[in-house]
mmCIF file of C-alpha atoms in Angstrom:
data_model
loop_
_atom_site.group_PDB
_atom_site.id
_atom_site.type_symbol
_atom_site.label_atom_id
_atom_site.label_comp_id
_atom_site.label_asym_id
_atom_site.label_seq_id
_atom_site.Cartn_x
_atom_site.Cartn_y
_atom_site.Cartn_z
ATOM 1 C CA UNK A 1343 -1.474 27.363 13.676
ATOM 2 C CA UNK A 1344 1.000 28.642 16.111
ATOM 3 C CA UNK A 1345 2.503 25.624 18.257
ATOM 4 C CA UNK A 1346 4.422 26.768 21.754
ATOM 5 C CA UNK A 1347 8.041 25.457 22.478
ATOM 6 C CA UNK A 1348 7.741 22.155 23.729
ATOM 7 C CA UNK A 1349 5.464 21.199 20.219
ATOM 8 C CA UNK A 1350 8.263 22.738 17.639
ATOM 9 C CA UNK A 1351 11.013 20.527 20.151
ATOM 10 C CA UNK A 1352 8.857 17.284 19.569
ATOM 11 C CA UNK A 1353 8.329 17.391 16.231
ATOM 12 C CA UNK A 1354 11.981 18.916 15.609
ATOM 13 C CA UNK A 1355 12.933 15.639 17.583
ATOM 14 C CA UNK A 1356 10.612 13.153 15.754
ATOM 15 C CA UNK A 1357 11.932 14.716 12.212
ATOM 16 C CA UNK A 1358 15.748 13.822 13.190
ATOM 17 C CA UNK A 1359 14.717 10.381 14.802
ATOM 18 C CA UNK A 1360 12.638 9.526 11.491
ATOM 19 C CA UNK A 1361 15.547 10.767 9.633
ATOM 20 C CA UNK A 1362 17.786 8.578 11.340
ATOM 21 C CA UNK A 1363 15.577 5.776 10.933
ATOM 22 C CA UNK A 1364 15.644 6.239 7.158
ATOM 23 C CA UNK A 1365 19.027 6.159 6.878
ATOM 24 C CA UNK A 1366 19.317 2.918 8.527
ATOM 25 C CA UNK A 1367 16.383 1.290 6.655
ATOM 26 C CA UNK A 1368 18.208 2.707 3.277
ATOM 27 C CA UNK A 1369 21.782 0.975 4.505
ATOM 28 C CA UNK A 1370 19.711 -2.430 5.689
ATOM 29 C CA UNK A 1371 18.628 -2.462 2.320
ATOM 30 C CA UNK A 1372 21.787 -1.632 0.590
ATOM 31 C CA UNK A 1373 23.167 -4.806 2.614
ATOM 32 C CA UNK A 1374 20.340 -7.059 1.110
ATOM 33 C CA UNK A 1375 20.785 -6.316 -2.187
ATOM 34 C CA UNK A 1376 24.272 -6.333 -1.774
ATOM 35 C CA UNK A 1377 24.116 -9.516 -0.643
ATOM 36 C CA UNK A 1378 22.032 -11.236 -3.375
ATOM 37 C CA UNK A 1379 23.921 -9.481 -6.221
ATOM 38 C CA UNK A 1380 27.145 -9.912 -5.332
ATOM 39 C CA UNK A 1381 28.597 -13.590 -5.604
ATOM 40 C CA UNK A 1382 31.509 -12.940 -3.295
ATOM 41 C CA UNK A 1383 29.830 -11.573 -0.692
ATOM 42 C CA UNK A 1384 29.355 -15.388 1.248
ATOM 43 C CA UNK A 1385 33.463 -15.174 1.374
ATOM 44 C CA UNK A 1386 33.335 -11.662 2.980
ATOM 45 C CA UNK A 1387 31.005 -12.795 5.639
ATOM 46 C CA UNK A 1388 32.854 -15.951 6.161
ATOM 47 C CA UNK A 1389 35.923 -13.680 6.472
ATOM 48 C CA UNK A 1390 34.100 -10.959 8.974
ATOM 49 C CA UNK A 1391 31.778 -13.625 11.194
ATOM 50 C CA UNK A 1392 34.449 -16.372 10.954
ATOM 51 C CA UNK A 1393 31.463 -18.664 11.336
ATOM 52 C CA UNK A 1394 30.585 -21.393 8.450
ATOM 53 C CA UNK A 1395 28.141 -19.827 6.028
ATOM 54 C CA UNK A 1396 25.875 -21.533 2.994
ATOM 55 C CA UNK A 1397 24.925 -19.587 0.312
ATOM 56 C CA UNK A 1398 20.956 -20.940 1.373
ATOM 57 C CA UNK A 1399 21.824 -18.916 4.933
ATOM 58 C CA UNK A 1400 23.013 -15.905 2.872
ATOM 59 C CA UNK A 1401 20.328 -15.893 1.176
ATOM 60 C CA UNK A 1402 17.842 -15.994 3.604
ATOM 61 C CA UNK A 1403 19.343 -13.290 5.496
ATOM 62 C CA UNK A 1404 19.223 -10.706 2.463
ATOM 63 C CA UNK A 1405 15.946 -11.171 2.252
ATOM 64 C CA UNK A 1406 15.251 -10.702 5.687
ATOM 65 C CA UNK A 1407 17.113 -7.773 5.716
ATOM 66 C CA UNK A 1408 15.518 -6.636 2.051
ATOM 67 C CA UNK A 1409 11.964 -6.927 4.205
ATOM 68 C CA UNK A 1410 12.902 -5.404 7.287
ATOM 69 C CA UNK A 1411 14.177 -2.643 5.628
ATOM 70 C CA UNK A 1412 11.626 -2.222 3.295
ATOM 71 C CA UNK A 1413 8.914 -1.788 6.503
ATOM 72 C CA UNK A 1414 11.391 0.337 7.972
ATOM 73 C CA UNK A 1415 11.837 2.816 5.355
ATOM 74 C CA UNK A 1416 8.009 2.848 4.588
ATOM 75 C CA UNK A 1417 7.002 3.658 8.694
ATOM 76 C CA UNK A 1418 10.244 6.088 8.723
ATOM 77 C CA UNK A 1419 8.519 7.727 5.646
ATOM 78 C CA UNK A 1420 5.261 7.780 6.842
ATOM 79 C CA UNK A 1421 6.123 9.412 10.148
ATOM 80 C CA UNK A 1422 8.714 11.637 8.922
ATOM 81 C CA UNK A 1423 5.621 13.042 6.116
ATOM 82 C CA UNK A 1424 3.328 13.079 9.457
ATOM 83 C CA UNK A 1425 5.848 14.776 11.784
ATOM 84 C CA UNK A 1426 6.333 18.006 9.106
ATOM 85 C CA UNK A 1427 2.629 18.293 8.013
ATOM 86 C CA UNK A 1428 1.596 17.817 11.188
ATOM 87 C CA UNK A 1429 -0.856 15.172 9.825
ATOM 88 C CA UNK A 1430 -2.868 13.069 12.438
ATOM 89 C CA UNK A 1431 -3.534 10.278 10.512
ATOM 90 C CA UNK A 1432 -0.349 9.779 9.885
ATOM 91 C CA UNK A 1433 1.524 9.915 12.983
ATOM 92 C CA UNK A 1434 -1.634 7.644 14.377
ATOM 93 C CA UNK A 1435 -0.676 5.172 11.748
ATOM 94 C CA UNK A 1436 2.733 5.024 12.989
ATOM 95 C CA UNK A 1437 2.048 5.240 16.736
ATOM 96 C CA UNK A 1438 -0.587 1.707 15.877
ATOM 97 C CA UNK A 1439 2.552 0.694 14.037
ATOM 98 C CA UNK A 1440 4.901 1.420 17.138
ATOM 99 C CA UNK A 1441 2.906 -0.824 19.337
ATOM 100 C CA UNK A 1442 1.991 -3.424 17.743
ATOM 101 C CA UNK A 1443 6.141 -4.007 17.314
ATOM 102 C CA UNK A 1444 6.312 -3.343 21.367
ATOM 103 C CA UNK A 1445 3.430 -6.246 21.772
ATOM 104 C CA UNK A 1446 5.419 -8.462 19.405
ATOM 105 C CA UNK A 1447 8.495 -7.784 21.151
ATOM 106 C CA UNK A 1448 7.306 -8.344 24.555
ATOM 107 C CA UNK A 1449 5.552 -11.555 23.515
ATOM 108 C CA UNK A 1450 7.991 -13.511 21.476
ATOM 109 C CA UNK A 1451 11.210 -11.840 23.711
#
């Protein structure tokens, strides 16, 4: 199937964003499990925040960032797959996706 201009530039555009977002989701989780392995990573972030941090807090947020990341890198995937097969039940899976974080944004921000 033949697509015109303006279809190769937005799916050449939602390749590189999905890209991008895949690198970010693999560094958010490189963070998390950098935090939970490493024990003196609660004296680096003391160091770098310059706030008072328990090991409980740093904690918490590695797995916070372990999740996030983990939902990043699996809508990232999914639309990046979707975006160079052209597939529609893929990119409708991550356009539901894409809202329903908008409607969650908008309602708790």
């Amino acid at each position: 199937m033949a697509l015109n201009c303006g279809a190769n530039c937005v799916r050449v555009i939602l390749v590189v964003l999905n890209t991008c977002f895949l690198a970010i989701g693999i560094g958010f989780l490189g963070v998390g499990v950098w935090l939970i392995a490493d024990k003196s990573a609660l004296e680096v972030l003391r160091f770098a925040v310059g706030i008072a941090t328990t090991v409980e807090l740093v904690w918490d947020v590695a797995i916070v960032f372990i999740i996030v990341s983990v939902l990043v890198i699996a809508i990232a995937g999914i639309g990046f797959h979707g975006s160079l097969s052209a597939s529609p039940g893929c990119l409708g899976c991550v356009s539901i996706w894409s809202y329903m974080e908008l409607r969650t944004i908008k309602y708790f921000g």
